[in-house]
mmCIF file of C-alpha atoms and ligand atoms in Angstrom:
data_model
loop_
_atom_site.group_PDB
_atom_site.id
_atom_site.type_symbol
_atom_site.label_atom_id
_atom_site.label_comp_id
_atom_site.label_asym_id
_atom_site.label_seq_id
_atom_site.Cartn_x
_atom_site.Cartn_y
_atom_site.Cartn_z
ATOM 1 C CA UNK A 64 175.084 69.389 57.637
ATOM 2 C CA UNK A 65 177.781 66.951 59.064
ATOM 3 C CA UNK A 66 181.334 67.723 60.370
ATOM 4 C CA UNK A 67 183.636 65.403 58.464
ATOM 5 C CA UNK A 68 187.550 64.766 59.386
ATOM 6 C CA UNK A 69 189.112 65.230 55.529
ATOM 7 C CA UNK A 70 192.832 65.323 56.808
ATOM 8 C CA UNK A 71 194.928 64.124 59.704
ATOM 9 C CA UNK A 72 198.757 64.563 60.455
ATOM 10 C CA UNK A 73 201.162 64.195 63.250
ATOM 11 C CA UNK A 74 204.351 65.918 64.393
ATOM 12 C CA UNK A 75 206.522 63.824 66.665
ATOM 13 C CA UNK A 76 209.940 65.078 67.653
ATOM 14 C CA UNK A 77 213.156 63.325 67.026
ATOM 15 C CA UNK A 78 214.342 61.840 70.490
ATOM 16 C CA UNK A 79 213.190 58.148 70.990
ATOM 17 C CA UNK A 80 213.576 57.888 74.813
ATOM 18 C CA UNK A 81 213.520 54.124 76.042
ATOM 19 C CA UNK A 82 212.584 53.047 79.478
ATOM 20 C CA UNK A 83 216.369 51.972 79.666
ATOM 21 C CA UNK A 84 217.488 55.281 78.999
ATOM 22 C CA UNK A 85 215.158 56.697 81.888
ATOM 23 C CA UNK A 86 216.361 54.180 84.245
ATOM 24 C CA UNK A 87 219.951 55.799 83.972
ATOM 25 C CA UNK A 88 218.632 59.053 85.319
ATOM 26 C CA UNK A 89 216.081 57.611 88.173
ATOM 27 C CA UNK A 90 215.618 54.414 90.026
ATOM 28 C CA UNK A 91 213.138 52.839 87.621
ATOM 29 C CA UNK A 92 213.428 50.027 85.136
ATOM 30 C CA UNK A 93 211.889 48.834 81.805
ATOM 31 C CA UNK A 94 210.088 46.311 83.537
ATOM 32 C CA UNK A 95 208.130 48.267 85.899
ATOM 33 C CA UNK A 96 207.195 50.924 83.239
ATOM 34 C CA UNK A 97 206.008 48.313 80.777
ATOM 35 C CA UNK A 98 204.042 46.277 83.383
ATOM 36 C CA UNK A 99 202.368 49.126 84.921
ATOM 37 C CA UNK A 100 201.639 51.324 82.003
ATOM 38 C CA UNK A 101 202.496 49.480 78.728
ATOM 39 C CA UNK A 102 204.883 52.152 77.561
ATOM 40 C CA UNK A 103 208.115 51.183 75.957
ATOM 41 C CA UNK A 104 209.312 54.411 74.752
ATOM 42 C CA UNK A 105 208.210 58.035 74.260
ATOM 43 C CA UNK A 106 209.262 61.227 72.044
ATOM 44 C CA UNK A 107 211.001 63.968 73.628
ATOM 45 C CA UNK A 108 211.308 67.413 71.963
ATOM 46 C CA UNK A 109 214.483 69.114 71.143
ATOM 47 C CA UNK A 110 215.425 72.026 73.664
ATOM 48 C CA UNK A 111 213.826 75.000 72.208
ATOM 49 C CA UNK A 112 211.207 73.228 70.413
ATOM 50 C CA UNK A 113 207.553 73.980 71.822
ATOM 51 C CA UNK A 114 204.021 72.655 71.331
ATOM 52 C CA UNK A 115 203.179 75.146 68.653
ATOM 53 C CA UNK A 116 206.177 73.930 66.593
ATOM 54 C CA UNK A 117 204.829 70.259 66.843
ATOM 55 C CA UNK A 118 201.381 71.367 65.941
ATOM 56 C CA UNK A 119 202.906 73.412 62.930
ATOM 57 C CA UNK A 120 204.308 70.111 61.812
ATOM 58 C CA UNK A 121 200.968 67.977 62.374
ATOM 59 C CA UNK A 122 198.942 70.720 60.974
ATOM 60 C CA UNK A 123 200.992 71.130 57.605
ATOM 61 C CA UNK A 124 200.552 67.362 57.363
ATOM 62 C CA UNK A 125 196.791 67.371 57.866
ATOM 63 C CA UNK A 126 196.088 70.269 55.630
ATOM 64 C CA UNK A 127 197.822 68.515 52.652
ATOM 65 C CA UNK A 128 196.052 65.378 53.581
ATOM 66 C CA UNK A 129 192.797 67.055 53.111
ATOM 67 C CA UNK A 130 193.976 68.195 49.973
ATOM 68 C CA UNK A 131 193.679 71.900 51.039
ATOM 69 C CA UNK A 132 196.222 75.081 51.355
ATOM 70 C CA UNK A 133 196.701 77.100 54.828
ATOM 71 C CA UNK A 134 194.645 79.777 53.457
ATOM 72 C CA UNK A 135 191.665 77.464 53.115
ATOM 73 C CA UNK A 136 191.180 77.212 56.927
ATOM 74 C CA UNK A 137 188.429 79.269 58.253
ATOM 75 C CA UNK A 138 188.906 78.800 62.095
ATOM 76 C CA UNK A 139 191.767 77.124 64.492
ATOM 77 C CA UNK A 140 191.099 75.369 67.674
ATOM 78 C CA UNK A 141 194.464 74.642 69.563
ATOM 79 C CA UNK A 142 194.235 72.061 72.592
ATOM 80 C CA UNK A 143 197.321 71.954 74.957
ATOM 81 C CA UNK A 144 198.222 71.978 78.432
ATOM 82 C CA UNK A 145 201.819 72.919 77.777
ATOM 83 C CA UNK A 146 201.892 76.277 75.600
ATOM 84 C CA UNK A 147 204.735 77.907 74.464
ATOM 85 C CA UNK A 148 203.987 80.851 76.749
ATOM 86 C CA UNK A 149 201.322 81.855 79.454
ATOM 87 C CA UNK A 150 200.236 84.501 76.980
ATOM 88 C CA UNK A 151 199.360 84.472 74.251
ATOM 89 C CA UNK A 152 197.994 81.184 73.437
ATOM 90 C CA UNK A 153 199.628 78.976 70.911
ATOM 91 C CA UNK A 154 196.601 79.429 68.381
ATOM 92 C CA UNK A 155 198.202 83.065 67.161
ATOM 93 C CA UNK A 156 201.451 81.614 66.953
ATOM 94 C CA UNK A 157 200.296 78.570 64.781
ATOM 95 C CA UNK A 158 198.232 80.809 62.600
ATOM 96 C CA UNK A 159 201.263 82.963 61.649
ATOM 97 C CA UNK A 160 203.749 80.162 61.400
ATOM 98 C CA UNK A 161 201.371 78.390 59.026
ATOM 99 C CA UNK A 162 200.350 81.388 57.211
ATOM 100 C CA UNK A 163 196.735 80.916 57.766
ATOM 101 C CA UNK A 164 195.717 84.640 57.084
ATOM 102 C CA UNK A 165 193.284 86.521 59.140
ATOM 103 C CA UNK A 166 191.284 83.887 60.966
ATOM 104 C CA UNK A 167 190.103 83.452 64.459
ATOM 105 C CA UNK A 168 192.000 81.057 66.695
ATOM 106 C CA UNK A 169 190.650 79.294 69.898
ATOM 107 C CA UNK A 170 193.037 78.460 72.631
ATOM 108 C CA UNK A 171 191.513 75.533 74.999
ATOM 109 C CA UNK A 172 192.805 73.751 78.068
ATOM 110 C CA UNK A 173 190.935 70.394 78.789
ATOM 111 C CA UNK A 174 194.338 68.385 79.176
ATOM 112 C CA UNK A 175 193.622 64.729 78.221
ATOM 113 C CA UNK A 176 190.204 65.615 76.899
ATOM 114 C CA UNK A 177 191.322 68.643 74.935
ATOM 115 C CA UNK A 178 190.577 66.847 71.641
ATOM 116 C CA UNK A 179 187.426 65.493 72.497
ATOM 117 C CA UNK A 180 186.322 69.146 73.839
ATOM 118 C CA UNK A 181 187.981 70.423 70.481
ATOM 119 C CA UNK A 182 185.644 68.210 68.386
ATOM 120 C CA UNK A 183 182.256 69.473 70.394
ATOM 121 C CA UNK A 184 183.418 73.022 69.414
ATOM 122 C CA UNK A 185 184.416 72.505 65.895
ATOM 123 C CA UNK A 186 181.151 70.645 65.504
ATOM 124 C CA UNK A 187 179.054 73.281 66.840
ATOM 125 C CA UNK A 188 181.009 75.965 64.482
ATOM 126 C CA UNK A 189 180.139 73.921 61.517
ATOM 127 C CA UNK A 190 176.424 73.225 62.464
ATOM 128 C CA UNK A 191 176.020 76.790 63.089
ATOM 129 C CA UNK A 192 177.267 77.517 59.648
ATOM 130 C CA UNK A 193 179.707 79.920 61.092
ATOM 131 C CA UNK A 194 182.762 78.205 59.664
ATOM 132 C CA UNK A 195 183.351 75.490 57.211
ATOM 133 C CA UNK A 196 186.764 74.380 57.702
ATOM 134 C CA UNK A 197 188.331 74.008 61.060
ATOM 135 C CA UNK A 198 191.700 72.827 61.815
ATOM 136 C CA UNK A 199 191.856 71.095 65.510
ATOM 137 C CA UNK A 200 195.365 70.658 66.789
ATOM 138 C CA UNK A 201 196.361 68.734 70.140
ATOM 139 C CA UNK A 202 199.951 69.236 70.829
ATOM 140 C CA UNK A 203 202.205 68.832 73.999
ATOM 141 C CA UNK A 204 205.613 69.455 75.097
ATOM 142 C CA UNK A 205 205.877 67.669 78.518
ATOM 143 C CA UNK A 206 209.394 67.580 79.146
ATOM 144 C CA UNK A 207 209.650 70.938 80.411
ATOM 145 C CA UNK A 208 207.786 69.622 83.498
ATOM 146 C CA UNK A 209 210.501 67.163 83.969
ATOM 147 C CA UNK A 210 212.812 68.435 86.967
ATOM 148 C CA UNK A 211 216.060 67.232 85.820
ATOM 149 C CA UNK A 212 218.336 69.929 86.162
ATOM 150 C CA UNK A 213 221.079 67.692 84.732
ATOM 151 C CA UNK A 214 220.741 64.488 82.937
ATOM 152 C CA UNK A 215 219.284 65.594 79.563
ATOM 153 C CA UNK A 216 222.688 65.370 77.918
ATOM 154 C CA UNK A 217 222.988 61.907 79.071
ATOM 155 C CA UNK A 218 219.374 60.860 77.909
ATOM 156 C CA UNK A 219 219.752 62.203 74.383
ATOM 157 C CA UNK A 220 223.140 60.433 73.829
ATOM 158 C CA UNK A 221 224.976 63.922 73.885
ATOM 159 C CA UNK A 222 227.157 62.904 77.068
ATOM 160 C CA UNK A 223 228.238 59.484 78.680
ATOM 161 C CA UNK A 224 228.539 61.178 81.920
ATOM 162 C CA UNK A 225 227.235 59.299 84.938
ATOM 163 C CA UNK A 226 224.702 61.462 86.771
ATOM 164 C CA UNK A 227 225.188 61.968 90.731
ATOM 165 C CA UNK A 228 223.566 60.005 93.369
ATOM 166 C CA UNK A 229 221.845 63.431 94.713
ATOM 167 C CA UNK A 230 220.502 64.156 91.072
ATOM 168 C CA UNK A 231 219.337 60.521 90.588
ATOM 169 C CA UNK A 232 217.728 60.658 94.056
ATOM 170 C CA UNK A 233 216.156 63.923 93.143
ATOM 171 C CA UNK A 234 214.751 62.536 89.401
ATOM 172 C CA UNK A 235 213.286 59.514 91.498
ATOM 173 C CA UNK A 236 210.857 61.836 93.560
ATOM 174 C CA UNK A 237 208.795 62.280 90.441
ATOM 175 C CA UNK A 238 209.213 59.183 88.713
ATOM 176 C CA UNK A 239 205.493 57.937 89.164
ATOM 177 C CA UNK A 240 204.518 60.770 86.706
ATOM 178 C CA UNK A 241 207.612 61.333 84.456
ATOM 179 C CA UNK A 242 207.893 57.983 82.910
ATOM 180 C CA UNK A 243 204.361 58.319 81.786
ATOM 181 C CA UNK A 244 204.366 61.159 79.361
ATOM 182 C CA UNK A 245 205.726 62.096 76.097
ATOM 183 C CA UNK A 246 205.695 64.913 73.590
ATOM 184 C CA UNK A 247 203.781 64.971 70.297
ATOM 185 C CA UNK A 248 200.928 66.534 68.050
ATOM 186 C CA UNK A 249 198.064 65.522 65.967
ATOM 187 C CA UNK A 250 195.911 67.614 63.836
ATOM 188 C CA UNK A 251 192.803 67.005 62.025
ATOM 189 C CA UNK A 252 190.956 69.116 59.330
ATOM 190 C CA UNK A 253 187.102 68.971 59.843
ATOM 191 C CA UNK A 254 184.876 70.250 57.081
ATOM 192 C CA UNK A 255 180.980 70.586 56.209
ATOM 193 C CA UNK A 256 179.873 67.912 54.377
ATOM 194 C CA UNK A 257 176.337 66.626 53.202
ATOM 195 C CA UNK A 258 175.904 62.830 53.576
ATOM 196 C CA UNK A 259 175.869 60.229 56.388
ATOM 197 C CA UNK A 260 179.396 60.409 57.392
ATOM 198 C CA UNK A 261 180.783 62.838 60.170
ATOM 199 C CA UNK A 262 180.602 63.558 63.749
ATOM 200 C CA UNK A 263 177.378 62.244 65.883
ATOM 201 C CA UNK A 264 176.429 62.140 69.353
ATOM 202 C CA UNK A 265 178.974 63.897 71.560
ATOM 203 C CA UNK A 266 178.707 63.869 75.436
ATOM 204 C CA UNK A 267 180.989 65.886 77.658
ATOM 205 C CA UNK A 268 181.176 66.133 81.509
ATOM 206 C CA UNK A 269 183.348 68.074 84.049
ATOM 207 C CA UNK A 270 183.506 67.442 87.851
ATOM 208 C CA UNK A 271 185.629 70.111 89.313
ATOM 209 C CA UNK A 272 185.500 68.492 92.597
ATOM 210 C CA UNK A 273 188.013 66.120 91.231
ATOM 211 C CA UNK A 274 190.462 68.927 90.004
ATOM 212 C CA UNK A 275 192.747 68.044 92.964
ATOM 213 C CA UNK A 276 193.723 64.409 91.616
ATOM 214 C CA UNK A 277 195.754 65.898 88.753
ATOM 215 C CA UNK A 278 196.910 69.388 89.156
ATOM 216 C CA UNK A 279 199.998 71.477 89.211
ATOM 217 C CA UNK A 280 200.132 73.727 92.125
ATOM 218 C CA UNK A 281 203.248 75.937 91.437
ATOM 219 C CA UNK A 282 203.434 78.638 88.940
ATOM 220 C CA UNK A 283 199.861 80.193 90.030
ATOM 221 C CA UNK A 284 198.639 83.425 89.907
ATOM 222 C CA UNK A 285 197.238 83.188 93.296
ATOM 223 C CA UNK A 286 200.755 83.888 94.440
ATOM 224 C CA UNK A 287 203.204 86.969 94.384
ATOM 225 C CA UNK A 288 205.143 86.331 92.009
ATOM 226 C CA UNK A 289 203.491 83.618 90.212
ATOM 227 C CA UNK A 290 206.632 81.716 90.019
ATOM 228 C CA UNK A 291 209.830 81.415 92.196
ATOM 229 C CA UNK A 292 212.895 79.720 92.544
ATOM 230 C CA UNK A 293 211.723 78.051 95.753
ATOM 231 C CA UNK A 294 208.665 76.690 94.391
ATOM 232 C CA UNK A 295 210.790 75.046 91.593
ATOM 233 C CA UNK A 296 213.185 73.576 94.145
ATOM 234 C CA UNK A 297 210.227 72.387 95.924
ATOM 235 C CA UNK A 298 209.066 70.338 92.984
ATOM 236 C CA UNK A 299 205.761 72.461 92.478
ATOM 237 C CA UNK A 300 206.051 73.012 89.037
ATOM 238 C CA UNK A 301 205.892 69.131 88.432
ATOM 239 C CA UNK A 302 202.020 67.883 88.266
ATOM 240 C CA UNK A 303 200.883 65.957 91.265
ATOM 241 C CA UNK A 304 198.870 62.951 90.499
ATOM 242 C CA UNK A 305 196.619 60.652 92.699
ATOM 243 C CA UNK A 306 197.437 57.824 89.939
ATOM 244 C CA UNK A 307 195.089 55.484 91.600
ATOM 245 C CA UNK A 308 192.281 57.816 91.749
ATOM 246 C CA UNK A 309 192.668 58.933 88.288
ATOM 247 C CA UNK A 310 192.978 55.148 87.115
ATOM 248 C CA UNK A 311 189.609 54.501 88.864
ATOM 249 C CA UNK A 312 187.801 57.347 87.382
ATOM 250 C CA UNK A 313 189.093 56.384 83.914
ATOM 251 C CA UNK A 314 187.909 53.029 83.803
ATOM 252 C CA UNK A 315 184.633 53.650 85.285
ATOM 253 C CA UNK A 316 183.774 57.018 83.255
ATOM 254 C CA UNK A 317 185.072 56.265 79.817
ATOM 255 C CA UNK A 318 183.004 53.114 79.283
ATOM 256 C CA UNK A 319 179.902 55.019 80.669
ATOM 257 C CA UNK A 320 180.348 57.680 78.246
ATOM 258 C CA UNK A 321 180.735 55.292 75.463
ATOM 259 C CA UNK A 322 177.405 53.619 76.553
ATOM 260 C CA UNK A 323 175.793 56.942 76.818
ATOM 261 C CA UNK A 324 176.604 58.108 73.137
ATOM 262 C CA UNK A 325 175.457 54.645 72.042
ATOM 263 C CA UNK A 326 172.341 54.977 73.672
ATOM 264 C CA UNK A 327 171.471 58.530 72.564
ATOM 265 C CA UNK A 328 172.437 57.571 68.793
ATOM 266 C CA UNK A 329 170.336 54.127 68.963
ATOM 267 C CA UNK A 330 173.431 52.114 68.861
ATOM 268 C CA UNK A 331 174.527 48.895 70.696
ATOM 269 C CA UNK A 332 177.952 48.856 71.979
ATOM 270 C CA UNK A 333 178.678 45.752 69.851
ATOM 271 C CA UNK A 334 177.658 47.903 66.577
ATOM 272 C CA UNK A 335 181.054 49.985 67.591
ATOM 273 C CA UNK A 336 183.972 48.939 64.787
ATOM 274 C CA UNK A 337 186.390 50.939 66.618
ATOM 275 C CA UNK A 338 186.883 52.793 69.956
ATOM 276 C CA UNK A 339 189.831 55.386 70.596
ATOM 277 C CA UNK A 340 190.873 55.477 74.019
ATOM 278 C CA UNK A 341 192.833 58.108 75.449
ATOM 279 C CA UNK A 342 196.454 56.759 75.882
ATOM 280 C CA UNK A 343 197.242 57.345 79.399
ATOM 281 C CA UNK A 344 198.078 53.547 80.498
ATOM 282 C CA UNK A 345 197.605 50.499 78.776
ATOM 283 C CA UNK A 346 195.847 48.660 81.632
ATOM 284 C CA UNK A 347 193.248 51.770 81.689
ATOM 285 C CA UNK A 348 192.671 51.027 77.797
ATOM 286 C CA UNK A 349 192.450 47.214 78.639
ATOM 287 C CA UNK A 350 190.133 48.059 81.332
ATOM 288 C CA UNK A 351 187.828 50.197 79.133
ATOM 289 C CA UNK A 352 187.805 47.424 76.203
ATOM 290 C CA UNK A 353 187.064 44.717 78.998
ATOM 291 C CA UNK A 354 184.283 46.923 80.591
ATOM 292 C CA UNK A 355 182.670 47.363 77.207
ATOM 293 C CA UNK A 356 182.777 43.730 76.575
ATOM 294 C CA UNK A 357 184.629 44.428 72.891
ATOM 295 C CA UNK A 358 187.372 42.367 71.491
ATOM 296 C CA UNK A 359 190.965 43.947 71.657
ATOM 297 C CA UNK A 360 191.248 44.559 68.064
ATOM 298 C CA UNK A 361 188.254 47.020 68.299
ATOM 299 C CA UNK A 362 190.334 49.200 70.742
ATOM 300 C CA UNK A 363 193.614 49.763 69.131
ATOM 301 C CA UNK A 364 196.697 51.463 71.011
ATOM 302 C CA UNK A 365 199.893 52.974 70.548
ATOM 303 C CA UNK A 366 200.729 54.117 74.028
ATOM 304 C CA UNK A 367 203.718 51.479 73.748
ATOM 305 C CA UNK A 368 205.602 54.102 71.370
ATOM 306 C CA UNK A 369 204.653 57.605 72.610
ATOM 307 C CA UNK A 370 203.465 57.520 76.131
ATOM 308 C CA UNK A 371 200.639 59.787 77.139
ATOM 309 C CA UNK A 372 200.868 62.779 75.240
ATOM 310 C CA UNK A 373 197.785 64.635 76.516
ATOM 311 C CA UNK A 374 195.792 66.442 74.214
ATOM 312 C CA UNK A 375 197.660 64.785 71.279
ATOM 313 C CA UNK A 376 197.055 60.808 71.925
ATOM 314 C CA UNK A 377 193.648 60.683 70.051
ATOM 315 C CA UNK A 378 194.628 62.582 66.957
ATOM 316 C CA UNK A 379 198.022 60.782 66.648
ATOM 317 C CA UNK A 380 195.983 57.391 67.297
ATOM 318 C CA UNK A 381 193.321 58.139 64.732
ATOM 319 C CA UNK A 382 195.948 59.261 62.374
ATOM 320 C CA UNK A 383 197.951 55.975 62.475
ATOM 321 C CA UNK A 384 194.774 54.117 62.255
ATOM 322 C CA UNK A 385 193.782 55.370 58.940
ATOM 323 C CA UNK A 386 197.368 54.825 57.870
ATOM 324 C CA UNK A 387 197.091 51.299 58.664
ATOM 325 C CA UNK A 388 193.862 50.811 56.883
ATOM 326 C CA UNK A 389 191.855 50.341 60.119
ATOM 327 C CA UNK A 390 189.491 53.132 59.431
ATOM 328 C CA UNK A 391 187.058 52.349 56.473
ATOM 329 C CA UNK A 392 184.144 54.086 55.252
ATOM 330 C CA UNK A 393 180.762 53.292 57.030
ATOM 331 C CA UNK A 394 182.313 52.357 60.325
ATOM 332 C CA UNK A 395 181.095 53.559 63.822
ATOM 333 C CA UNK A 396 184.149 54.724 65.901
ATOM 334 C CA UNK A 397 184.233 56.491 69.069
ATOM 335 C CA UNK A 398 186.616 58.737 70.507
ATOM 336 C CA UNK A 399 186.770 58.845 74.481
ATOM 337 C CA UNK A 400 188.918 60.642 77.253
ATOM 338 C CA UNK A 401 189.372 61.482 80.625
ATOM 339 C CA UNK A 402 191.765 63.981 82.490
ATOM 340 C CA UNK A 403 192.460 66.686 84.544
ATOM 341 C CA UNK A 404 189.801 68.793 85.538
ATOM 342 C CA UNK A 405 188.339 66.327 85.825
ATOM 343 C CA UNK A 406 187.052 66.468 82.165
ATOM 344 C CA UNK A 407 185.914 63.175 80.478
ATOM 345 C CA UNK A 408 183.141 62.049 77.746
ATOM 346 C CA UNK A 409 183.151 60.518 74.291
ATOM 347 C CA UNK A 410 182.135 61.272 70.717
ATOM 348 C CA UNK A 411 180.704 59.143 68.055
ATOM 349 C CA UNK A 412 182.016 59.379 64.550
ATOM 350 C CA UNK A 413 180.565 57.783 61.491
ATOM 351 C CA UNK A 414 183.583 57.339 58.772
HETATM 352 N N1 ACO B 125 209.643 53.107 88.630
HETATM 353 C C1 ACO B 125 209.549 52.113 89.748
HETATM 354 N N2 ACO B 125 208.744 52.460 90.759
HETATM 355 C C2 ACO B 125 207.908 53.148 90.811
HETATM 356 C C3 ACO B 125 207.748 54.196 89.717
HETATM 357 C C4 ACO B 125 208.676 54.132 88.612
HETATM 358 N N3 ACO B 125 208.775 54.975 87.583
HETATM 359 N N4 ACO B 125 206.598 54.861 90.064
HETATM 360 C C5 ACO B 125 206.170 54.473 91.270
HETATM 361 N N5 ACO B 125 206.897 53.384 91.665
HETATM 362 C C6 ACO B 125 206.891 52.781 92.828
HETATM 363 C C7 ACO B 125 205.906 53.390 93.805
HETATM 364 O O1 ACO B 125 206.817 54.154 94.863
HETATM 365 C C8 ACO B 125 205.256 52.305 94.545
HETATM 366 O O2 ACO B 125 206.221 51.608 95.519
HETATM 367 P P1 ACO B 125 205.873 51.046 96.941
HETATM 368 O O3 ACO B 125 205.172 50.009 96.923
HETATM 369 O O4 ACO B 125 207.466 50.672 97.491
HETATM 370 O O5 ACO B 125 205.161 52.383 97.664
HETATM 371 C C9 ACO B 125 205.012 50.955 93.542
HETATM 372 O O6 ACO B 125 205.816 51.573 92.553
HETATM 373 C C10 ACO B 125 203.451 51.039 93.058
HETATM 374 O O7 ACO B 125 203.107 52.106 92.722
HETATM 375 P P2 ACO B 125 201.571 52.567 92.659
HETATM 376 O O8 ACO B 125 201.429 53.992 92.829
HETATM 377 O O9 ACO B 125 200.762 51.639 93.622
HETATM 378 O O10 ACO B 125 201.559 51.988 91.139
HETATM 379 P P3 ACO B 125 200.212 51.724 90.090
HETATM 380 O O11 ACO B 125 199.895 50.247 89.853
HETATM 381 O O12 ACO B 125 198.954 52.549 90.964
HETATM 382 O O13 ACO B 125 200.741 52.530 88.872
HETATM 383 C C11 ACO B 125 200.423 54.619 87.835
HETATM 384 C C12 ACO B 125 200.981 54.000 89.039
HETATM 385 C C13 ACO B 125 200.996 53.953 86.342
HETATM 386 C C14 ACO B 125 200.669 56.186 87.870
HETATM 387 C C15 ACO B 125 198.900 54.446 87.676
HETATM 388 O O14 ACO B 125 198.273 54.752 88.843
HETATM 389 C C16 ACO B 125 198.005 55.372 86.561
HETATM 390 O O15 ACO B 125 198.508 55.109 85.437
HETATM 391 N N6 ACO B 125 197.428 55.853 86.942
HETATM 392 C C17 ACO B 125 196.651 56.966 85.919
HETATM 393 C C18 ACO B 125 197.427 57.907 85.332
HETATM 394 C C19 ACO B 125 196.411 58.585 84.249
HETATM 395 O O16 ACO B 125 195.748 57.984 83.699
HETATM 396 N N7 ACO B 125 196.569 59.701 83.967
HETATM 397 C C20 ACO B 125 195.951 60.568 83.020
HETATM 398 C C21 ACO B 125 195.499 61.788 82.960
HETATM 399 S S1 ACO B 125 196.822 62.495 82.349
HETATM 400 C C22 ACO B 125 196.184 64.243 82.012
HETATM 401 O O17 ACO B 125 195.008 64.384 82.211
HETATM 402 C C23 ACO B 125 197.150 65.204 82.108
#
């Protein structure tokens, strides 16, 4: 029995935010963002639109793409680091919004590796015979992290007001992170099927010693109360990131994981037809491609248009590759990711 992706869908919000638009809010430039990250634009959710809402759109599209109805799903895995609420998770909210019926939902939080960890769980559910059809969703609304008390109106074209120097200075404090992230969702339907196609070797890793390189210290249940105005004013509800540390780990550990799944499956890296890399930075994606010695066309990317959508990057990229005809039957494809945790790994998928 194999776990086969039979449907894919995406849900991306309406506001397209260019680098130039961000440079009106803070000291940054289109050139800096393009050269350092490859990002040209990203999508921002409407005010009041959460990661469940985007996940619902993506899931509806994926279920229809699989030729199924919402009532056909046996279980849901929802990966996000930006849930609508601290409790409950997005799973039950999505279940009700889609009318999935009385099926179990699992909320997981492995940040940029969330989709990869979700593939492992879905595969184990299917291999065990427990569930035959699993809906796996990765969705994020990062904009709530962005500490722009004022400026949203300008950004989405609803005001021509110039922001003040004080606002600009405040927005600039988090520019190394805020320019990298966007909102979006991707979903896949994974079904039990006989045959050659489906998920193969998956290797996952965690190193909690690296937890501090990408973390959010505010809004913590170690505090009383867990969030205060002072924490927000001190910028503690914005994730902190040692960009260079994450970069180095990403260009080392993702190629290592890809080699690991190849070795365990009796494949050479050259046998891979496509490697889908978590979309955090174009320089990281190109670094992974070069470390593996693969030609650029085998490592596609869409970070230019979406930025880093954390748990959503891999399902969005896979969906777009399918749409562009890049995914053909009989291919060896690998998904790989690394993110906060640190969590990383790779999953082989035979199309
Ligand atoms: N606009 C203009 N200048 C900026 C900006 C900005 N948005 N951000 C930082 N700078 C400045 C810095 O202040 C610094 O200035 P200085 O030299 O005067 O001190 C200069 O640009 C260079 O900054 P660096 O941090 O050295 O830039 P670097 O080339 O390392 O790129 C980046 C930074 C893009 C963050 C990179 O390190 C990176 O992508 N790291 C990995 C991030 C990642 O992969 N995250 C994924 C995990 S996400 C998850 O798990 C949720």
